[in-house]
Amino acid sequence: MTSKPTLTTTDHARDAVGMTYVYPVISRRAGGVSVGINLNPNNACNWRCVYCQVPNLVRGTAPVIDLALLEHELTDFLQQLLHGDFMATRVPEGARRLNDIAISGNGEPTSAREFADIVALIGQVMARFDLVGKIKLVLISNGSLLDKAYVQAGVRRMADLNGEVWFKLDSATRDGLQRINHSEISPARQFEYFKIAASLCPTWLQTCVFAFDGAAPSTVEQQAYLAMLAQVQAEQLPLQGVLLYGLARPSMQPEAAQLSALPAIWLETFAEQIRALGITVKVSV
């Protein structure tokens, strides 16, 4: 019998265990194994980030979620991970620990109208495995639907499950949001959505930085981003910190050839400017 490949930090294949919604990831940002919950198996998102690794990405929302199937898959995979041989056979030796369950996937997960029920379901499964309070429940989101009552209900429930929101903020300018995320949202509106998230659940800003056509983010872009963080501090908003990361996997978008990774020193230098504002930064090159 051919053995299945060992997972790596650069391989986030959604079909790694043959399930519709559940997939394992060796997370370079979190460390250890992250159990991904893909609520967008139709590859649909309301944004189109130029660095997105999802192939055949389309504009749209999550399909109707089969809650019974999601519960079955999550239960089955956690059983394999915690009580089977998955860690020993598929995970590198230094990463054999369960770090979190991450609601993410191939599009914007909060576009699933069942989002609040999904969070409650995940909480029930976590309780069965005695995981509540012992691992994180992470929502990786562009935050653009935080004005919806059902999204707020789900995020509020996450706070009771040792939850965190990783809120995307790749730019604090309108031009940057359009060019990087293909989003028409304004920086002011995105900031308001961040404030909602942070008021409901511990929230990190996650920011991807890279060179576009060989050029690093401009001084204007950097200063606008730092100014937004200064506003966070001035308003004493409960930001956990910034997750600053570079390109790790190849983009599957038309702009892929225009993107390149920045040197580690660039990320560290920018991180120091953020730290100078009194904000925690975690850097992943």
Short mmCIF file of N, CA and C in Angstrom, two decimals, residues 180-248:
data_model
loop_
_atom_site.label_atom_id
_atom_site.label_comp_id
_atom_site.label_asym_id
_atom_site.label_seq_id
_atom_site.Cartn_x
_atom_site.Cartn_y
_atom_site.Cartn_z
N ILE A 180 -5.24 45.25 -4.33
CA ILE A 180 -4.83 44.01 -3.69
C ILE A 180 -6.00 43.05 -3.50
N ASN A 181 -7.13 43.57 -3.04
CA ASN A 181 -8.26 42.72 -2.67
C ASN A 181 -9.42 42.75 -3.67
N HIS A 182 -9.32 43.64 -4.67
CA HIS A 182 -10.43 43.84 -5.60
C HIS A 182 -11.74 44.04 -4.84
N SER A 183 -11.66 44.91 -3.85
CA SER A 183 -12.81 45.24 -3.03
C SER A 183 -13.12 46.73 -3.17
N GLU A 184 -14.41 47.05 -3.20
CA GLU A 184 -14.83 48.44 -3.29
C GLU A 184 -15.07 49.06 -1.91
N ILE A 185 -14.79 48.31 -0.87
CA ILE A 185 -15.01 48.82 0.48
C ILE A 185 -14.04 49.96 0.77
N SER A 186 -14.49 50.93 1.53
CA SER A 186 -13.62 52.05 1.88
C SER A 186 -12.81 51.71 3.12
N PRO A 187 -11.64 52.32 3.29
CA PRO A 187 -10.87 52.08 4.52
C PRO A 187 -11.67 52.42 5.77
N ALA A 188 -12.47 53.48 5.72
CA ALA A 188 -13.27 53.87 6.90
C ALA A 188 -14.28 52.79 7.25
N ARG A 189 -14.94 52.21 6.23
CA ARG A 189 -15.91 51.16 6.48
C ARG A 189 -15.22 49.91 7.02
N GLN A 190 -14.07 49.56 6.45
CA GLN A 190 -13.34 48.39 6.93
C GLN A 190 -12.93 48.58 8.39
N PHE A 191 -12.54 49.79 8.73
CA PHE A 191 -12.17 50.09 10.12
C PHE A 191 -13.37 49.91 11.05
N GLU A 192 -14.55 50.33 10.61
CA GLU A 192 -15.75 50.16 11.43
C GLU A 192 -16.06 48.68 11.62
N TYR A 193 -15.85 47.87 10.58
CA TYR A 193 -16.09 46.44 10.70
C TYR A 193 -15.08 45.80 11.66
N PHE A 194 -13.84 46.28 11.61
CA PHE A 194 -12.85 45.80 12.58
C PHE A 194 -13.30 46.12 14.00
N LYS A 195 -13.81 47.30 14.22
CA LYS A 195 -14.25 47.69 15.56
C LYS A 195 -15.37 46.77 16.06
N ILE A 196 -16.26 46.38 15.15
CA ILE A 196 -17.33 45.45 15.53
C ILE A 196 -16.74 44.12 15.95
N ALA A 197 -15.82 43.60 15.11
CA ALA A 197 -15.20 42.31 15.43
C ALA A 197 -14.50 42.36 16.78
N ALA A 198 -13.72 43.41 17.00
CA ALA A 198 -12.93 43.51 18.23
C ALA A 198 -13.81 43.67 19.46
N SER A 199 -15.01 44.22 19.27
CA SER A 199 -15.92 44.38 20.41
C SER A 199 -16.60 43.07 20.79
N LEU A 200 -16.62 42.11 19.85
CA LEU A 200 -17.32 40.85 20.07
C LEU A 200 -16.41 39.70 20.47
N CYS A 201 -15.16 39.74 20.01
CA CYS A 201 -14.26 38.59 20.18
C CYS A 201 -12.82 39.09 20.05
N PRO A 202 -11.87 38.49 20.77
CA PRO A 202 -10.47 38.89 20.57
C PRO A 202 -10.09 38.87 19.09
N THR A 203 -9.49 39.95 18.62
CA THR A 203 -9.26 40.13 17.18
C THR A 203 -7.83 40.55 16.88
N TRP A 204 -7.25 39.86 15.90
CA TRP A 204 -5.95 40.22 15.33
C TRP A 204 -6.18 40.78 13.94
N LEU A 205 -5.34 41.73 13.54
CA LEU A 205 -5.30 42.14 12.13
C LEU A 205 -4.32 41.23 11.41
N GLN A 206 -4.70 40.69 10.25
CA GLN A 206 -3.77 39.89 9.45
C GLN A 206 -3.49 40.64 8.16
N THR A 207 -2.22 40.81 7.88
CA THR A 207 -1.79 41.65 6.76
C THR A 207 -0.74 40.93 5.94
N CYS A 208 -1.03 40.78 4.65
CA CYS A 208 -0.08 40.18 3.72
C CYS A 208 0.65 41.29 2.97
N VAL A 209 1.98 41.25 3.02
CA VAL A 209 2.78 42.25 2.31
C VAL A 209 3.68 41.55 1.30
N PHE A 210 3.85 42.19 0.16
CA PHE A 210 4.60 41.59 -0.94
C PHE A 210 4.97 42.67 -1.93
N ALA A 211 5.84 42.33 -2.86
CA ALA A 211 6.19 43.25 -3.92
C ALA A 211 5.23 43.06 -5.10
N PHE A 212 4.79 44.16 -5.67
CA PHE A 212 3.90 44.15 -6.83
C PHE A 212 4.67 44.79 -7.98
N ASP A 213 4.91 44.02 -9.04
CA ASP A 213 5.76 44.49 -10.15
C ASP A 213 7.13 44.93 -9.62
N GLY A 214 7.64 44.19 -8.64
CA GLY A 214 8.97 44.44 -8.11
C GLY A 214 9.05 45.54 -7.07
N ALA A 215 7.94 46.21 -6.80
CA ALA A 215 7.96 47.34 -5.86
C ALA A 215 7.28 46.97 -4.55
N ALA A 216 7.95 47.27 -3.45
CA ALA A 216 7.36 47.06 -2.12
C ALA A 216 6.23 48.06 -1.91
N PRO A 217 5.38 47.85 -0.89
CA PRO A 217 4.34 48.85 -0.60
C PRO A 217 4.94 50.24 -0.46
N SER A 218 4.30 51.21 -1.07
CA SER A 218 4.82 52.57 -1.12
C SER A 218 4.83 53.21 0.26
N THR A 219 5.53 54.32 0.36
CA THR A 219 5.55 55.08 1.61
C THR A 219 4.14 55.53 1.98
N VAL A 220 3.35 55.91 0.98
CA VAL A 220 1.97 56.32 1.23
C VAL A 220 1.18 55.17 1.84
N GLU A 221 1.35 53.96 1.28
CA GLU A 221 0.66 52.79 1.80
C GLU A 221 1.10 52.50 3.24
N GLN A 222 2.39 52.52 3.47
CA GLN A 222 2.89 52.22 4.81
C GLN A 222 2.39 53.23 5.83
N GLN A 223 2.43 54.51 5.47
CA GLN A 223 2.02 55.54 6.42
C GLN A 223 0.52 55.47 6.71
N ALA A 224 -0.29 55.15 5.69
CA ALA A 224 -1.74 55.03 5.89
C ALA A 224 -2.04 53.87 6.83
N TYR A 225 -1.31 52.77 6.67
CA TYR A 225 -1.50 51.60 7.54
C TYR A 225 -1.12 51.93 8.98
N LEU A 226 0.02 52.57 9.15
CA LEU A 226 0.46 52.95 10.50
C LEU A 226 -0.48 53.96 11.13
N ALA A 227 -1.04 54.86 10.30
CA ALA A 227 -1.98 55.84 10.82
C ALA A 227 -3.26 55.16 11.31
N MET A 228 -3.71 54.11 10.61
CA MET A 228 -4.88 53.39 11.06
C MET A 228 -4.60 52.69 12.39
N LEU A 229 -3.41 52.13 12.53
CA LEU A 229 -3.05 51.49 13.80
C LEU A 229 -2.96 52.53 14.92
N ALA A 230 -2.46 53.71 14.59
CA ALA A 230 -2.41 54.78 15.59
C ALA A 230 -3.82 55.17 16.03
N GLN A 231 -4.78 55.11 15.10
CA GLN A 231 -6.17 55.39 15.45
C GLN A 231 -6.72 54.32 16.37
N VAL A 232 -6.32 53.06 16.14
CA VAL A 232 -6.71 51.96 17.03
C VAL A 232 -6.25 52.27 18.45
N GLN A 233 -5.01 52.71 18.56
CA GLN A 233 -4.46 53.03 19.88
C GLN A 233 -5.15 54.25 20.49
N ALA A 234 -5.38 55.26 19.66
CA ALA A 234 -6.00 56.48 20.17
C ALA A 234 -7.40 56.22 20.70
N GLU A 235 -8.13 55.30 20.05
CA GLU A 235 -9.49 54.97 20.48
C GLU A 235 -9.50 53.85 21.52
N GLN A 236 -8.30 53.38 21.88
CA GLN A 236 -8.14 52.32 22.90
C GLN A 236 -8.98 51.09 22.56
N LEU A 237 -8.91 50.70 21.28
CA LEU A 237 -9.65 49.52 20.82
C LEU A 237 -8.88 48.26 21.22
N PRO A 238 -9.59 47.17 21.54
CA PRO A 238 -8.93 45.96 22.05
C PRO A 238 -8.32 45.09 20.96
N LEU A 239 -7.33 45.61 20.28
CA LEU A 239 -6.61 44.83 19.26
C LEU A 239 -5.60 43.91 19.93
N GLN A 240 -5.62 42.62 19.56
CA GLN A 240 -4.66 41.67 20.11
C GLN A 240 -3.27 41.88 19.53
N GLY A 241 -3.21 42.30 18.27
CA GLY A 241 -1.93 42.53 17.60
C GLY A 241 -2.08 42.37 16.10
N VAL A 242 -0.94 42.35 15.43
CA VAL A 242 -0.90 42.24 13.97
C VAL A 242 -0.18 40.96 13.58
N LEU A 243 -0.78 40.20 12.67
CA LEU A 243 -0.14 39.04 12.05
C LEU A 243 0.36 39.50 10.69
N LEU A 244 1.66 39.74 10.61
CA LEU A 244 2.27 40.28 9.40
C LEU A 244 2.98 39.15 8.67
N TYR A 245 2.58 38.91 7.44
CA TYR A 245 3.17 37.77 6.75
C TYR A 245 3.42 38.08 5.28
N GLY A 246 4.39 37.35 4.73
CA GLY A 246 4.73 37.49 3.32
C GLY A 246 4.12 36.37 2.50
N LEU A 247 4.48 36.31 1.23
CA LEU A 247 3.96 35.26 0.34
C LEU A 247 4.59 33.93 0.71
N ALA A 248 3.74 32.92 0.87
CA ALA A 248 4.25 31.59 1.22
C ALA A 248 3.96 30.57 0.13
#
